[in-house]
Short mmCIF file of N, CA, C and O in Angstrom, two decimals:
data_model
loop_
_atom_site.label_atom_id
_atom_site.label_comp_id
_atom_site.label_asym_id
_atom_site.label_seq_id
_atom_site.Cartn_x
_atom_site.Cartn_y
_atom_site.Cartn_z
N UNK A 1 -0.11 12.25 -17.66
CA UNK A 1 -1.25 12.03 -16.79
C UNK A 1 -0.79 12.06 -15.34
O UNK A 1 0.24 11.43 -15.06
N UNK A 2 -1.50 12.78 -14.30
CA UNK A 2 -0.83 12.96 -13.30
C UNK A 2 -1.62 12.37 -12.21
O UNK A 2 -2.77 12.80 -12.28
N UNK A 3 -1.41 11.28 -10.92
CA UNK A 3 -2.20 10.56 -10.37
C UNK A 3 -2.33 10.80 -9.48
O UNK A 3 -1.34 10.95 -8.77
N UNK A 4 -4.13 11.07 -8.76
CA UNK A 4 -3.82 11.44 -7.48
C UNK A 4 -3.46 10.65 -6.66
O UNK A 4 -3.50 9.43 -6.84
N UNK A 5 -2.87 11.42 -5.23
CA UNK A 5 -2.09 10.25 -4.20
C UNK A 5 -2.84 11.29 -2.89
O UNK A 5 -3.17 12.46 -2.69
N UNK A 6 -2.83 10.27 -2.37
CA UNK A 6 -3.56 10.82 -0.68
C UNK A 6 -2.59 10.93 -0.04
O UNK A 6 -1.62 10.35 -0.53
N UNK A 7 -2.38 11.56 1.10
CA UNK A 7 -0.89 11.55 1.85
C UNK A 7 -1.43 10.96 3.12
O UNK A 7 -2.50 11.18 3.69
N UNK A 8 -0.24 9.99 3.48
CA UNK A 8 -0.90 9.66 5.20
C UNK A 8 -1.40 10.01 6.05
O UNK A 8 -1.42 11.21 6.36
N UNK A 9 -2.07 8.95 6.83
CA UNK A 9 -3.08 9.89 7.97
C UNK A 9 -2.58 9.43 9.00
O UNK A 9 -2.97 9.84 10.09
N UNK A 10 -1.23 8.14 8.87
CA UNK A 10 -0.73 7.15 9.83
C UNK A 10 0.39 7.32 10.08
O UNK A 10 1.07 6.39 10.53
N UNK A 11 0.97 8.70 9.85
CA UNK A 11 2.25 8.88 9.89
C UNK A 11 3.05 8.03 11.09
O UNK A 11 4.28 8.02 11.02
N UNK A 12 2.68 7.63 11.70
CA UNK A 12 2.92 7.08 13.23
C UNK A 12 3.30 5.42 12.84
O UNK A 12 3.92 4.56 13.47
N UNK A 13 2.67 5.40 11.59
CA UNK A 13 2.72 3.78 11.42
C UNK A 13 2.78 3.74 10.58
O UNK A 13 3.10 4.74 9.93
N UNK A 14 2.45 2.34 9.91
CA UNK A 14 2.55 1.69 8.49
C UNK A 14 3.96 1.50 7.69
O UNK A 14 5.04 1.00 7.98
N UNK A 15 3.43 2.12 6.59
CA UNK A 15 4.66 2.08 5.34
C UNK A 15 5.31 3.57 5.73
O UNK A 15 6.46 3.44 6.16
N UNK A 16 4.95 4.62 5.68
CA UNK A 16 4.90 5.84 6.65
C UNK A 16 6.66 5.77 7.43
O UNK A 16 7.83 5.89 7.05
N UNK A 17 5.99 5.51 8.58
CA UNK A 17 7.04 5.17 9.19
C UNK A 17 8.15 4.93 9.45
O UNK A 17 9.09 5.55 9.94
N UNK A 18 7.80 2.97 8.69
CA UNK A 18 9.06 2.26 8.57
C UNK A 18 9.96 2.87 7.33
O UNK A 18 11.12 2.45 7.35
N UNK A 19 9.63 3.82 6.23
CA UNK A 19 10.55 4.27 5.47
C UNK A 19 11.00 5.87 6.06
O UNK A 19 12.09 6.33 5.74
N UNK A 20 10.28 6.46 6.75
CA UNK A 20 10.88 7.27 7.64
C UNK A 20 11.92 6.87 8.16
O UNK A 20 12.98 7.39 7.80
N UNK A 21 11.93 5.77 9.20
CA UNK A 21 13.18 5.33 10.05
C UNK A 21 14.01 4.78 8.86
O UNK A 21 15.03 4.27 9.34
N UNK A 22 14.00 4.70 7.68
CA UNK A 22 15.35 3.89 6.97
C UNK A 22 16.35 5.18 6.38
O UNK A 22 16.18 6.27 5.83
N UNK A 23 17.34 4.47 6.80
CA UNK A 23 18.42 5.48 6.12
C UNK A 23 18.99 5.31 4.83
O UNK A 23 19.96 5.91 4.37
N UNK A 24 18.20 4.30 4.21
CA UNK A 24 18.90 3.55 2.65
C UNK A 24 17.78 4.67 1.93
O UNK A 24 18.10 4.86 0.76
N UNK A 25 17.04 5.15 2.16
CA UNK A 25 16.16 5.94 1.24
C UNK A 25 17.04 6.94 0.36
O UNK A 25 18.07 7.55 0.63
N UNK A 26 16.32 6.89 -0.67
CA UNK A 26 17.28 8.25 -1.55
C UNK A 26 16.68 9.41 -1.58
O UNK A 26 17.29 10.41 -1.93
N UNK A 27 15.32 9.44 -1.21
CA UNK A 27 14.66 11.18 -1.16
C UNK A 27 13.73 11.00 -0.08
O UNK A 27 13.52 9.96 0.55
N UNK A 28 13.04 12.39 0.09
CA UNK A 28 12.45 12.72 1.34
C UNK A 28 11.04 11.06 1.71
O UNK A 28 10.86 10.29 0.76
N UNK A 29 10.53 10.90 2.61
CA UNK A 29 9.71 10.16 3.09
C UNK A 29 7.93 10.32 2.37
O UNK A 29 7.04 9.48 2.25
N UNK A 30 8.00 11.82 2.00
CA UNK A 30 6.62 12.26 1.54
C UNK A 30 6.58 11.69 -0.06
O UNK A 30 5.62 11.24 -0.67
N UNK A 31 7.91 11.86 -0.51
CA UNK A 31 7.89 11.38 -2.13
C UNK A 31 7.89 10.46 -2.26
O UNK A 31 7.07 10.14 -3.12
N UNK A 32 8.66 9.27 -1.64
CA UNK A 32 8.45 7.62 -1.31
C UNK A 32 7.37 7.49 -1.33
O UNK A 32 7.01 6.43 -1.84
N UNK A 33 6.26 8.42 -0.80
CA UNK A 33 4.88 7.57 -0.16
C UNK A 33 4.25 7.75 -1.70
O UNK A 33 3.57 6.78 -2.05
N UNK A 34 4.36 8.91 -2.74
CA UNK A 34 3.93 9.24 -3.10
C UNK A 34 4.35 8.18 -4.54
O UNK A 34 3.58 7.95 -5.47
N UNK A 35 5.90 7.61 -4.37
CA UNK A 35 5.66 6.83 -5.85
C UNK A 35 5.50 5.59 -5.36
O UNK A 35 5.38 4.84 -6.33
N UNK A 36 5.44 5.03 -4.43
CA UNK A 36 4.57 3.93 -3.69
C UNK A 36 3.18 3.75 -3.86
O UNK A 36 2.78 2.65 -4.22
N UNK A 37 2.48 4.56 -3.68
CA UNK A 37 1.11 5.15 -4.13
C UNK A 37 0.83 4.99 -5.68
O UNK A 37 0.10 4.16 -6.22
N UNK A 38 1.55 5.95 -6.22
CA UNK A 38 1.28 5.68 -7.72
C UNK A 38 1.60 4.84 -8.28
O UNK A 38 1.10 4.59 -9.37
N UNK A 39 2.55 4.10 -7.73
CA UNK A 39 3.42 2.54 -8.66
C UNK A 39 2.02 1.74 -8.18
O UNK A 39 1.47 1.06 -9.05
N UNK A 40 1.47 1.79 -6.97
CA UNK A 40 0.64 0.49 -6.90
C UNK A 40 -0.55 0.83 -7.70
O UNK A 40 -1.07 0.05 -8.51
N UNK A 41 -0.91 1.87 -7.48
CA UNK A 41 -1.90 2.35 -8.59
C UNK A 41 -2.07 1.73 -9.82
O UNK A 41 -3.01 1.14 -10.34
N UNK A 42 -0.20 2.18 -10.40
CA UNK A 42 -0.67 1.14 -12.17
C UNK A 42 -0.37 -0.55 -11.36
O UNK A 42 -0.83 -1.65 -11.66
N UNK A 43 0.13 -0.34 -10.78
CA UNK A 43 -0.03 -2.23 -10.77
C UNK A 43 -1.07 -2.84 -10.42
O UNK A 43 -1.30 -3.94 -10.91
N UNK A 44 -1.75 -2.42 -9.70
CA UNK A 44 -3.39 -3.05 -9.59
C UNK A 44 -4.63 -2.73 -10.17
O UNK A 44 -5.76 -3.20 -9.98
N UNK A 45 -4.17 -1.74 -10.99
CA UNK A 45 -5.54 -0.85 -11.79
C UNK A 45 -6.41 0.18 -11.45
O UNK A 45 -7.42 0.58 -12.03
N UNK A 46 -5.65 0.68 -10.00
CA UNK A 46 -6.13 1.97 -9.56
C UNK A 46 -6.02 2.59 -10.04
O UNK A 46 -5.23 2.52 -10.98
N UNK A 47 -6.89 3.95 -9.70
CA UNK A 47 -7.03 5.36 -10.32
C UNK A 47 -7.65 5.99 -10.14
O UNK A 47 -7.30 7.16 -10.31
N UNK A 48 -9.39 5.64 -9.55
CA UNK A 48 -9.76 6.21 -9.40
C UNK A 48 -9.39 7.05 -8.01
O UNK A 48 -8.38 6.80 -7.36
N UNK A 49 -10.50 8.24 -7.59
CA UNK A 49 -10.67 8.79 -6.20
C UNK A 49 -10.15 7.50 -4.97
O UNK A 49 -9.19 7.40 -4.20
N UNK A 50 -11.26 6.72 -5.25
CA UNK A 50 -11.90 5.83 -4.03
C UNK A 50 -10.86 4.99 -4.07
O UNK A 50 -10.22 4.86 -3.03
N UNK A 51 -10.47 4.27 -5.21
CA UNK A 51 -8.97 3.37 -5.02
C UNK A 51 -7.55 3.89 -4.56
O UNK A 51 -6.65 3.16 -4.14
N UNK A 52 -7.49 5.53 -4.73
CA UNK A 52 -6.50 5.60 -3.97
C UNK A 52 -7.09 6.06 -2.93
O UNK A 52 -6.27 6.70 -2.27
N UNK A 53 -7.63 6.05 -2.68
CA UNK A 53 -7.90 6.54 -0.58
C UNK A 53 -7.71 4.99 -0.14
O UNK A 53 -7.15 4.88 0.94
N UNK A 54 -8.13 3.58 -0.85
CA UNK A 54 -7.54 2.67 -0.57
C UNK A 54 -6.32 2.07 -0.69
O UNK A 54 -6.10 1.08 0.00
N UNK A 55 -5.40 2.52 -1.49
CA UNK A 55 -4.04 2.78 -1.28
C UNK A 55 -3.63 3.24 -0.14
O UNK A 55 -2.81 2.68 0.58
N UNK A 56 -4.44 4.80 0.16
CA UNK A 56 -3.41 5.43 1.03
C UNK A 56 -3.93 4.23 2.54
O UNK A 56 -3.29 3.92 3.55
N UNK A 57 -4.98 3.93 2.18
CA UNK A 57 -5.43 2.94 3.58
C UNK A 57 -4.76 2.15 4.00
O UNK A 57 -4.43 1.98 5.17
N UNK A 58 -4.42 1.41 2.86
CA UNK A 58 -3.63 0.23 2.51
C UNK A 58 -1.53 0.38 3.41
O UNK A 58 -0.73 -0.22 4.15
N UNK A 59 -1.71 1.54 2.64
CA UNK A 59 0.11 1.80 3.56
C UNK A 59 -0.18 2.54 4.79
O UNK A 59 0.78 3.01 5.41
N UNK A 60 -1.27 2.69 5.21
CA UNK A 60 -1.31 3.52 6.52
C UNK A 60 -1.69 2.30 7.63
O UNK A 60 -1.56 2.46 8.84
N UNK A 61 -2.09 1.27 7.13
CA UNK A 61 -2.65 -0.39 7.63
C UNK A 61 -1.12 -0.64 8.62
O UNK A 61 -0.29 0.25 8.83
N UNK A 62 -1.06 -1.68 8.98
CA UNK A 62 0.02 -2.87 9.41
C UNK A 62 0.42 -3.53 8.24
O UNK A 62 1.59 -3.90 8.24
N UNK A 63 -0.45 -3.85 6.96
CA UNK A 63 -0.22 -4.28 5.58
C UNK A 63 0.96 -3.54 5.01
O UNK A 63 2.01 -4.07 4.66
N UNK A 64 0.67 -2.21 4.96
CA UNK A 64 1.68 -1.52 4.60
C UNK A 64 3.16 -1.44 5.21
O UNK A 64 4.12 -1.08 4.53
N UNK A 65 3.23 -1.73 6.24
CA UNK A 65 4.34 -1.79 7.35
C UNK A 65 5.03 -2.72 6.53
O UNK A 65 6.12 -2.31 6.12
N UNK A 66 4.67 -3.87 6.17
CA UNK A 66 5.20 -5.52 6.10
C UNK A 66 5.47 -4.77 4.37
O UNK A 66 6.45 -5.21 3.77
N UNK A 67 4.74 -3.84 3.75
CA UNK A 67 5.20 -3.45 2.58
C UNK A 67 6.69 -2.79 2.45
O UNK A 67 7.67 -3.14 1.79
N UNK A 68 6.46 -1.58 3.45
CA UNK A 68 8.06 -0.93 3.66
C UNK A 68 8.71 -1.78 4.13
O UNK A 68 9.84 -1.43 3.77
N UNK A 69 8.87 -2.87 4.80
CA UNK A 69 9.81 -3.79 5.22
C UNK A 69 10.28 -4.33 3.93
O UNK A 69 11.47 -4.11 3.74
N UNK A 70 9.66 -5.02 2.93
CA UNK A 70 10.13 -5.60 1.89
C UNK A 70 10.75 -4.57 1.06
O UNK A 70 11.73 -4.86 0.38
N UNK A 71 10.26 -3.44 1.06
CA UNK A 71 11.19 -2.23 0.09
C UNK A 71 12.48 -2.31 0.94
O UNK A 71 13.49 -2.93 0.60
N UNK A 72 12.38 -1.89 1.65
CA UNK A 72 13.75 -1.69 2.54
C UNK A 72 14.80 -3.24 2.37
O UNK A 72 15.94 -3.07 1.95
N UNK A 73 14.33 -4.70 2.71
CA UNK A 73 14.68 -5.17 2.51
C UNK A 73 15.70 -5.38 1.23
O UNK A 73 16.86 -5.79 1.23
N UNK A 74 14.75 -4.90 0.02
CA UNK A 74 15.25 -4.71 -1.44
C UNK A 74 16.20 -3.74 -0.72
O UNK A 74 17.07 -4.28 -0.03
N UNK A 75 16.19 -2.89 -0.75
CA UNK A 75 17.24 -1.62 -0.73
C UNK A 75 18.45 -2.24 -0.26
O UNK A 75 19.50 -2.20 -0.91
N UNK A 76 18.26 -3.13 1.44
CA UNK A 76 19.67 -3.46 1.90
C UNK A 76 20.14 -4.71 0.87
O UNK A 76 21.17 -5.27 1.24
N UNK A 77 19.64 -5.17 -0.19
CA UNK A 77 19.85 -5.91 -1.11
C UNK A 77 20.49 -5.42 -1.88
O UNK A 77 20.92 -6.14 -2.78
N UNK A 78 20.85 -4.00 -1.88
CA UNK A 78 21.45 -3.09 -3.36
C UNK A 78 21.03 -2.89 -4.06
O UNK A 78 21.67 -2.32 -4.95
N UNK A 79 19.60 -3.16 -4.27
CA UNK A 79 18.61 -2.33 -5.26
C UNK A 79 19.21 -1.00 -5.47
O UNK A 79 19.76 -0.41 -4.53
N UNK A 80 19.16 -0.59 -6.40
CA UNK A 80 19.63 0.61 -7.30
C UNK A 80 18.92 1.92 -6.76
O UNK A 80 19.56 2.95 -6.99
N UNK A 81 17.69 2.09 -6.05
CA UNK A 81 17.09 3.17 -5.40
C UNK A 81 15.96 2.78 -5.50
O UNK A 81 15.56 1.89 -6.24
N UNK A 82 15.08 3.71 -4.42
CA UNK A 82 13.54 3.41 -3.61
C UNK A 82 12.92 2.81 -4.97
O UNK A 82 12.51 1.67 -4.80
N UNK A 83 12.78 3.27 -6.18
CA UNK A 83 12.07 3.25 -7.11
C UNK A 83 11.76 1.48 -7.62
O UNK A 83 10.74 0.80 -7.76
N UNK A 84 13.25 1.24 -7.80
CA UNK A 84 13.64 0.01 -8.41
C UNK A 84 13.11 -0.87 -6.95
O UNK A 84 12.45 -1.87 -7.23
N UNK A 85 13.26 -0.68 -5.89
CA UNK A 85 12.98 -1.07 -4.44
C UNK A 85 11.34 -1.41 -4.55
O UNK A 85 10.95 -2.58 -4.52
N UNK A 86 10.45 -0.32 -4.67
CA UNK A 86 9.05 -0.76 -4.80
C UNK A 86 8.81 -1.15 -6.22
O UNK A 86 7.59 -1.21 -6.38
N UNK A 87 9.25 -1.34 -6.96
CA UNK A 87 8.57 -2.22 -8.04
C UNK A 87 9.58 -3.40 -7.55
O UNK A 87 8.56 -4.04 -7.84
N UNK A 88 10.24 -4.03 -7.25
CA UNK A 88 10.69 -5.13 -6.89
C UNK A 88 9.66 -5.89 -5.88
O UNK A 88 9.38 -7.09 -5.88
N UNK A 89 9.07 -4.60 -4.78
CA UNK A 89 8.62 -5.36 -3.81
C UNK A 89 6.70 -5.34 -4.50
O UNK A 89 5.85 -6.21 -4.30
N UNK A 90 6.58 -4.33 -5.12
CA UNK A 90 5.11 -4.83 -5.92
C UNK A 90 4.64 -6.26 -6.62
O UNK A 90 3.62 -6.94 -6.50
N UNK A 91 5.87 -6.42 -7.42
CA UNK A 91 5.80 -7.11 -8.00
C UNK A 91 5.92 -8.95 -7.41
O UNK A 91 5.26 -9.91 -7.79
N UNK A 92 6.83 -8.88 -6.56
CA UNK A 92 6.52 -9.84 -5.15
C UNK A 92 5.09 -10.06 -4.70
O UNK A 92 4.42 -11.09 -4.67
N UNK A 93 4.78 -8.65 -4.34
CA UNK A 93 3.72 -8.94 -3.83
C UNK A 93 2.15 -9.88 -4.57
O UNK A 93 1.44 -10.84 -4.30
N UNK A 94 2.33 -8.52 -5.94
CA UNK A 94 1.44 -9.09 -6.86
C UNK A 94 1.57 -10.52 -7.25
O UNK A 94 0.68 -10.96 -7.99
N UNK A 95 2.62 -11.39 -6.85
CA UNK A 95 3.14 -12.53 -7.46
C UNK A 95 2.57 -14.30 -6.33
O UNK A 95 2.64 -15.53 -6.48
N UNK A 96 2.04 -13.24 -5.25
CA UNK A 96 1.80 -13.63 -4.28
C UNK A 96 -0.01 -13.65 -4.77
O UNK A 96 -0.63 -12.78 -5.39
N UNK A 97 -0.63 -15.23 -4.13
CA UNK A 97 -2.13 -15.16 -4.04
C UNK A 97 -2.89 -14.70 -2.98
O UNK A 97 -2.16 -14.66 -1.99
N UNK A 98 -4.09 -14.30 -2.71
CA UNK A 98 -5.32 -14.46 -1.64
C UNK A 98 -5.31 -15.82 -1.08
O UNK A 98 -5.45 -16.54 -2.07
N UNK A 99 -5.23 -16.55 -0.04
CA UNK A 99 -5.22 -17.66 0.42
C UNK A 99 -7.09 -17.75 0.78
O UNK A 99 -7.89 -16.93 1.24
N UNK A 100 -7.24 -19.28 0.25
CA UNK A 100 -9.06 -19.52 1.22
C UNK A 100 -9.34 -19.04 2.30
O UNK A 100 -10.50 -18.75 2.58
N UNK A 101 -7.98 -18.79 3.40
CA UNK A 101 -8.19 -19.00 4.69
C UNK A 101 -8.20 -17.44 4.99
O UNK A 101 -8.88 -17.08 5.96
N UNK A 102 -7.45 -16.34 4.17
CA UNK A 102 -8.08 -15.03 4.01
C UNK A 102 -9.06 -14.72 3.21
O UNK A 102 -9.06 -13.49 3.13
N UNK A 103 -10.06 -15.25 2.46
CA UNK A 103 -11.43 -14.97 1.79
C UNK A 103 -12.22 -15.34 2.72
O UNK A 103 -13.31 -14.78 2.75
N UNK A 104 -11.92 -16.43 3.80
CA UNK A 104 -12.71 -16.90 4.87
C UNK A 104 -12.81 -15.80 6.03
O UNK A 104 -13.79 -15.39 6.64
N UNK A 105 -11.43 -15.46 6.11
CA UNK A 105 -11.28 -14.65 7.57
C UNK A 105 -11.75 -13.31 7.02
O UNK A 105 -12.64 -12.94 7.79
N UNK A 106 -11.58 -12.32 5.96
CA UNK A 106 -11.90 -10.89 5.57
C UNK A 106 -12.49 -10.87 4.17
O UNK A 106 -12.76 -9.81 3.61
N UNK A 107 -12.64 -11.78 3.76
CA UNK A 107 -13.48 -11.19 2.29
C UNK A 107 -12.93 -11.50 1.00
O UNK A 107 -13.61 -12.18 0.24
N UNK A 108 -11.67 -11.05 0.60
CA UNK A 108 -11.27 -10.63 -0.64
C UNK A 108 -11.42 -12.38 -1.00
O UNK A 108 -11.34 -13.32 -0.21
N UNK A 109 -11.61 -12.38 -2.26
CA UNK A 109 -11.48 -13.61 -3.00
C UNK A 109 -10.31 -14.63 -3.39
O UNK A 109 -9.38 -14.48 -4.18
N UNK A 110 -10.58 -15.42 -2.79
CA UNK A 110 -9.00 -16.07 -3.01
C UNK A 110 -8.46 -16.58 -4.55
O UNK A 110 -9.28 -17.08 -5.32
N UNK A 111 -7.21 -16.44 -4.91
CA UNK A 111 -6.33 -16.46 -6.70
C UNK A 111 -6.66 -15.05 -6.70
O UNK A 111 -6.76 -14.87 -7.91
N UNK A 112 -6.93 -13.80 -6.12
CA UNK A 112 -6.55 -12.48 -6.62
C UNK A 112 -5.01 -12.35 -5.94
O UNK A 112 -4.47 -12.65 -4.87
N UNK A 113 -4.63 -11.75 -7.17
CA UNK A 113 -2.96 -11.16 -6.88
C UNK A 113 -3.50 -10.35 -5.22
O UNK A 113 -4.53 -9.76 -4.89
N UNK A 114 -2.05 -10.75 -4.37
CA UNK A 114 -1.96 -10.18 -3.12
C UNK A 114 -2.24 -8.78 -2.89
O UNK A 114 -3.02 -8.37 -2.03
N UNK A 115 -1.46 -7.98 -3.79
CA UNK A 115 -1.47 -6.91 -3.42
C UNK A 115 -2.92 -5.97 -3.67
O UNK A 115 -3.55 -5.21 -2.94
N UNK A 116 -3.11 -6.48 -5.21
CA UNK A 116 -4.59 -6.05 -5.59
C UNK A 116 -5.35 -6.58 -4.89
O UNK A 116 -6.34 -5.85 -4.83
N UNK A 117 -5.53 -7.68 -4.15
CA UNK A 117 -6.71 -7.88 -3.38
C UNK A 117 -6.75 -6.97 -2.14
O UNK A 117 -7.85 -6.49 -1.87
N UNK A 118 -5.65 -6.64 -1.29
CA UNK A 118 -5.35 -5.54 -0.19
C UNK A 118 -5.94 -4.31 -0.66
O UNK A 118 -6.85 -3.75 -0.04
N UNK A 119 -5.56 -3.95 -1.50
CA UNK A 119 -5.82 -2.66 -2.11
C UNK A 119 -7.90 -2.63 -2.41
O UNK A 119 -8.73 -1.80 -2.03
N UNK A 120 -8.07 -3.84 -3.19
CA UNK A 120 -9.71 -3.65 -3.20
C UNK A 120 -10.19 -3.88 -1.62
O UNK A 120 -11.41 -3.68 -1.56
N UNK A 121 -9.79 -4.14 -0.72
CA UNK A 121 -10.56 -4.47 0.83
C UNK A 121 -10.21 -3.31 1.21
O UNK A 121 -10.87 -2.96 2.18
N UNK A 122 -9.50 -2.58 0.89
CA UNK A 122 -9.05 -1.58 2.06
C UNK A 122 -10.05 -0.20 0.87
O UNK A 122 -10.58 0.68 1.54
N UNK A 123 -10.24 -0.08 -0.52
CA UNK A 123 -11.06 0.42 -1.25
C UNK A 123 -12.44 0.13 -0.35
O UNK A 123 -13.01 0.83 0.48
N UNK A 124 -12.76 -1.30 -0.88
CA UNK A 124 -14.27 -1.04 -0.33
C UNK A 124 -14.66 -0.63 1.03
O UNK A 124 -15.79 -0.16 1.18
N UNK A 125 -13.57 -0.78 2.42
CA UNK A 125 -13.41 -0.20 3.68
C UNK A 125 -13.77 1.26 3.48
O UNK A 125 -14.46 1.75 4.37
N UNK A 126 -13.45 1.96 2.56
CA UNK A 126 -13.18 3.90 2.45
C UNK A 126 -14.83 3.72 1.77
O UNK A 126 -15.79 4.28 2.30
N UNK A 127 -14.93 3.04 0.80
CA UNK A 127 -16.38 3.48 0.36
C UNK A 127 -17.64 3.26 0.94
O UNK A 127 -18.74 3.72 0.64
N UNK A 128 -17.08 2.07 2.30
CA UNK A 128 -18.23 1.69 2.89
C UNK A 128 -18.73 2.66 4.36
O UNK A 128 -19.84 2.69 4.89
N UNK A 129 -17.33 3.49 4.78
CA UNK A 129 -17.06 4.81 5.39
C UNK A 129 -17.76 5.86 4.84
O UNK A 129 -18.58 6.35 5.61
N UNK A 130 -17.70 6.32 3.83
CA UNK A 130 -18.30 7.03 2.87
C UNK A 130 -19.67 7.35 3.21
O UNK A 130 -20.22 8.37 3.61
N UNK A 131 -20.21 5.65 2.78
CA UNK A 131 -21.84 5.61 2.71
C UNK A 131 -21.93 6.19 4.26
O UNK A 131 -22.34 7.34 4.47
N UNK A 132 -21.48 5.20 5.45
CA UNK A 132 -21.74 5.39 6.62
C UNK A 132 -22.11 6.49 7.17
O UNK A 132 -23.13 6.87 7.75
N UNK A 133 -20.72 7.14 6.77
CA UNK A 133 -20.86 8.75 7.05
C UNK A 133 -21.58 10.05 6.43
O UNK A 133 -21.57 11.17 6.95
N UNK A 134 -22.09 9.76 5.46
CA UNK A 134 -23.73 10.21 4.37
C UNK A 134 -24.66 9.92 5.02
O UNK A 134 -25.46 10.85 5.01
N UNK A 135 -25.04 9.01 5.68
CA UNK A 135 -26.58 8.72 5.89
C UNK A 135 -26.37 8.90 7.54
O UNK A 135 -27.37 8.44 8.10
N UNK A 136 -25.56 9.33 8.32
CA UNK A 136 -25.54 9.53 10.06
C UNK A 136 -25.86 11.50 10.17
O UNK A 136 -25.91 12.06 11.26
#
């Protein structure tokens, strides 16, 4: 089964970027983004269209930035390669809750895993673009 992945629009920023500038990477910057993308995919239950355009939202964010930081982090840890690097840092993440004080400040519901809750705000952000841009 083969998953789609959006490619950045933030090359300038985000997750993008900060794995651009690392030199611990083991393959090009476009394929990183791309099993970054799909690893979060199965870890939060993405798949569809609209969830990965919130993926790709998601690492093109400042969210994503603080994501490649923790991969990289793993990496200068000796993680075994990018791969083992983002499921180390997914799984962190996912391990991590929604706080009240972010369901208060942006929405997502607080006790959703971290990362899946990023991923559904930055989803419903693309679909609410969507509508916007249909009816103008």
């Amino acid at each position: 089964m083969s998953v789609l992945v959006f490619p950045s629009q933030n090359k300038a920023h985000g997750f993008y970027k900060q794995m651009d500038a690392c030199t611990l990477r083991d393959r090009p910057t476009d394929r990183t983004w791309a099993v970054a993308s799909a690893f979060i995919g199965l870890a939060t239950g993405a798949g569809g269209e609209d969830e990965m355009r919130g993926i790709r939202d998601f690492l093109d964010s400042s969210h994503g930035r603080h994501f490649a930081d923790d991969v990289i982090g793993a990496l200068k840890g000796r993680v075994a390669n990018n791969e083992t690097a983002i499921i180390q840092t997914i799984e962190t993440w996912q391990a991590w809750t929604i706080s009240l004080e972010t369901e208060r400040q942006v929405g997502i519901p607080a006790g959703l895993p971290y990362l899946t809750g990023w991923v559904l705000h930055f989803t419903a952000n693309a679909a609410y673009t969507d509508v916007l841009n249909r009816t103008v």
